[in-house]
mmCIF file of C-alpha atoms in Angstrom:
data_model
loop_
_atom_site.group_PDB
_atom_site.id
_atom_site.type_symbol
_atom_site.label_atom_id
_atom_site.label_comp_id
_atom_site.label_asym_id
_atom_site.label_seq_id
_atom_site.Cartn_x
_atom_site.Cartn_y
_atom_site.Cartn_z
ATOM 1 C CA GLN A 1 0.273 -0.107 0.007
ATOM 2 C CA VAL A 2 1.514 3.682 -1.081
ATOM 3 C CA LEU A 3 1.003 6.477 1.652
ATOM 4 C CA LEU A 4 1.805 9.892 1.215
ATOM 5 C CA VAL A 5 1.430 11.636 4.682
ATOM 6 C CA GLU A 6 1.963 15.254 4.670
ATOM 7 C CA SER A 7 2.572 17.357 7.560
ATOM 8 C CA GLU A 8 0.215 19.674 9.193
ATOM 9 C CA GLY A 9 -0.289 23.126 7.681
ATOM 10 C CA GLY A 10 -1.233 26.165 9.502
ATOM 11 C CA LEU A 11 -2.054 29.683 9.851
ATOM 12 C CA VAL A 12 0.574 32.562 9.420
ATOM 13 C CA GLN A 13 0.397 35.714 8.798
ATOM 14 C CA ALA A 14 1.357 37.310 5.423
ATOM 15 C CA GLY A 15 5.377 37.312 4.942
ATOM 16 C CA GLU A 16 6.008 34.916 7.313
ATOM 17 C CA SER A 17 7.143 31.114 6.007
ATOM 18 C CA LEU A 18 6.211 27.666 6.554
ATOM 19 C CA ARG A 19 7.664 24.229 5.980
ATOM 20 C CA LEU A 20 5.508 21.467 4.474
ATOM 21 C CA SER A 21 6.943 17.575 4.291
ATOM 22 C CA CYS A 22 5.221 14.801 2.771
ATOM 23 C CA THR A 23 6.711 11.593 3.425
ATOM 24 C CA VAL A 24 6.327 8.409 1.454
ATOM 25 C CA SER A 25 6.130 4.806 1.904
ATOM 26 C CA GLY A 26 5.261 1.684 -0.387
ATOM 27 C CA LEU A 27 7.356 2.664 -3.457
ATOM 28 C CA ILE A 28 10.809 2.912 -4.211
ATOM 29 C CA PHE A 29 10.958 6.485 -3.563
ATOM 30 C CA SER A 30 13.872 7.443 -5.374
ATOM 31 C CA ASN A 31 12.374 6.442 -8.531
ATOM 32 C CA TYR A 32 9.540 8.678 -8.165
ATOM 33 C CA ALA A 33 9.363 12.351 -9.457
ATOM 34 C CA MET A 34 7.440 14.637 -6.696
ATOM 35 C CA GLY A 35 4.836 16.957 -6.681
ATOM 36 C CA TRP A 36 3.138 19.902 -4.623
ATOM 37 C CA PHE A 37 -0.067 20.961 -5.850
ATOM 38 C CA ARG A 38 -3.160 22.957 -4.296
ATOM 39 C CA GLN A 39 -6.610 23.806 -4.575
ATOM 40 C CA ALA A 40 -8.082 27.052 -3.098
ATOM 41 C CA PRO A 41 -11.882 27.224 -2.127
ATOM 42 C CA GLY A 42 -13.832 27.646 -5.545
ATOM 43 C CA LYS A 43 -10.505 26.699 -7.490
ATOM 44 C CA GLU A 44 -9.268 24.010 -9.584
ATOM 45 C CA ARG A 45 -6.243 22.189 -8.121
ATOM 46 C CA GLU A 46 -2.950 24.376 -9.816
ATOM 47 C CA PHE A 47 0.514 22.992 -9.969
ATOM 48 C CA VAL A 48 2.858 24.653 -7.356
ATOM 49 C CA SER A 49 6.117 22.495 -7.742
ATOM 50 C CA ALA A 50 7.640 19.604 -8.748
ATOM 51 C CA ILE A 51 11.131 17.914 -8.410
ATOM 52 C CA ASN A 52 12.352 14.804 -10.453
ATOM 53 C CA TRP A 53 14.636 11.688 -9.637
ATOM 54 C CA ASN A 54 18.010 13.431 -10.654
ATOM 55 C CA ASP A 55 16.795 16.771 -8.687
ATOM 56 C CA LEU A 56 15.279 18.819 -11.492
ATOM 57 C CA LYS A 57 13.060 21.108 -9.915
ATOM 58 C CA TYR A 58 10.184 23.276 -11.560
ATOM 59 C CA TYR A 59 8.315 25.687 -10.167
ATOM 60 C CA SER A 60 4.740 27.727 -11.391
ATOM 61 C CA ASP A 61 5.564 31.536 -12.251
ATOM 62 C CA SER A 62 3.136 32.677 -8.835
ATOM 63 C CA VAL A 63 5.323 30.511 -6.985
ATOM 64 C CA LYS A 64 8.797 31.033 -8.481
ATOM 65 C CA GLY A 65 11.295 32.577 -5.949
ATOM 66 C CA ARG A 66 9.452 32.446 -2.980
ATOM 67 C CA LEU A 67 8.767 28.309 -2.685
ATOM 68 C CA THR A 68 11.473 26.124 -2.647
ATOM 69 C CA ILE A 69 11.600 22.047 -3.000
ATOM 70 C CA SER A 70 13.500 19.637 -2.070
ATOM 71 C CA ARG A 71 13.660 15.978 -1.218
ATOM 72 C CA ASP A 72 15.721 13.650 0.936
ATOM 73 C CA ASN A 73 15.913 10.221 -0.443
ATOM 74 C CA ALA A 74 17.072 8.814 2.545
ATOM 75 C CA LYS A 75 13.896 9.481 4.505
ATOM 76 C CA ASN A 76 11.757 9.464 1.692
ATOM 77 C CA THR A 77 10.434 12.787 1.951
ATOM 78 C CA VAL A 78 9.824 15.654 -0.230
ATOM 79 C CA PHE A 79 9.847 18.976 1.142
ATOM 80 C CA LEU A 80 7.887 22.430 0.387
ATOM 81 C CA GLN A 81 9.676 25.605 2.100
ATOM 82 C CA MET A 82 7.542 28.366 1.702
ATOM 83 C CA ASN A 83 8.608 31.783 2.472
ATOM 84 C CA SER A 84 6.850 35.407 1.965
ATOM 85 C CA LEU A 85 3.784 33.987 1.899
ATOM 86 C CA ARG A 86 0.907 35.756 0.654
ATOM 87 C CA PRO A 87 -2.995 35.274 1.050
ATOM 88 C CA GLU A 88 -3.443 34.117 -2.191
ATOM 89 C CA ASP A 89 -1.225 31.386 -1.122
ATOM 90 C CA THR A 90 -4.143 29.992 0.883
ATOM 91 C CA ALA A 91 -5.277 26.711 -0.227
ATOM 92 C CA VAL A 92 -4.791 23.155 0.512
ATOM 93 C CA TYR A 93 -1.925 21.599 -0.532
ATOM 94 C CA TYR A 94 -1.575 18.318 -1.576
ATOM 95 C CA CYS A 95 2.147 15.906 -2.587
ATOM 96 C CA ALA A 96 1.716 13.647 -5.304
ATOM 97 C CA ALA A 97 3.980 10.744 -6.780
ATOM 98 C CA LYS A 98 4.756 10.150 -10.315
ATOM 99 C CA GLY A 99 6.556 7.286 -11.865
ATOM 100 C CA ARG A 100 7.374 8.759 -15.315
ATOM 101 C CA PRO A 101 9.501 12.027 -15.298
ATOM 102 C CA ASP A 102 7.368 14.107 -17.371
ATOM 103 C CA SER A 103 4.451 16.128 -17.612
ATOM 104 C CA LEU A 104 4.696 17.024 -13.850
ATOM 105 C CA SER A 105 2.895 20.168 -13.617
ATOM 106 C CA ILE A 106 -0.157 18.045 -14.786
ATOM 107 C CA TRP A 107 -2.211 17.141 -11.727
ATOM 108 C CA ASP A 108 -3.991 14.026 -13.340
ATOM 109 C CA GLU A 109 -0.744 12.517 -14.841
ATOM 110 C CA TYR A 110 0.423 11.825 -11.202
ATOM 111 C CA ASP A 111 0.030 7.968 -9.865
ATOM 112 C CA TYR A 112 -0.757 8.417 -5.735
ATOM 113 C CA TRP A 113 -1.561 11.504 -3.632
ATOM 114 C CA GLY A 114 -1.764 12.549 -0.137
ATOM 115 C CA GLN A 115 -4.275 13.358 2.009
ATOM 116 C CA GLY A 116 -3.970 17.346 1.384
ATOM 117 C CA THR A 117 -3.163 19.821 4.312
ATOM 118 C CA LEU A 118 -4.400 22.971 5.016
ATOM 119 C CA VAL A 119 -2.330 26.322 4.597
ATOM 120 C CA THR A 120 -4.188 29.486 5.803
ATOM 121 C CA VAL A 121 -2.161 33.345 5.119
ATOM 122 C CA SER A 122 -3.815 36.024 6.800
ATOM 123 C CA SER A 123 -3.045 39.447 5.715
#
């Protein structure tokens, strides 16, 4: 059974930082690309960031320069460091795993998903 477990999100003020983690079990983590997506109330799920098995990183334009993705293959964990948070970053954040290293920004191309964690940024 494949499990992706995100860390707890939280409530922060605009300009503050938060780090999310996602620990994976049940698959060979180092063989998978990992992605972060988010879904704000009333909006569609959108791509945030992804990291390939060989550490190539991808970001959406809306988070580039503020959010940083990383992975620790020894701990089967992917991280999302979020700095300079804005109210528009408020959403449920999901991590996901993908066996193929392409189309990393397309959410329905992913194989496995976490349960999501809520991040709220107040102004």
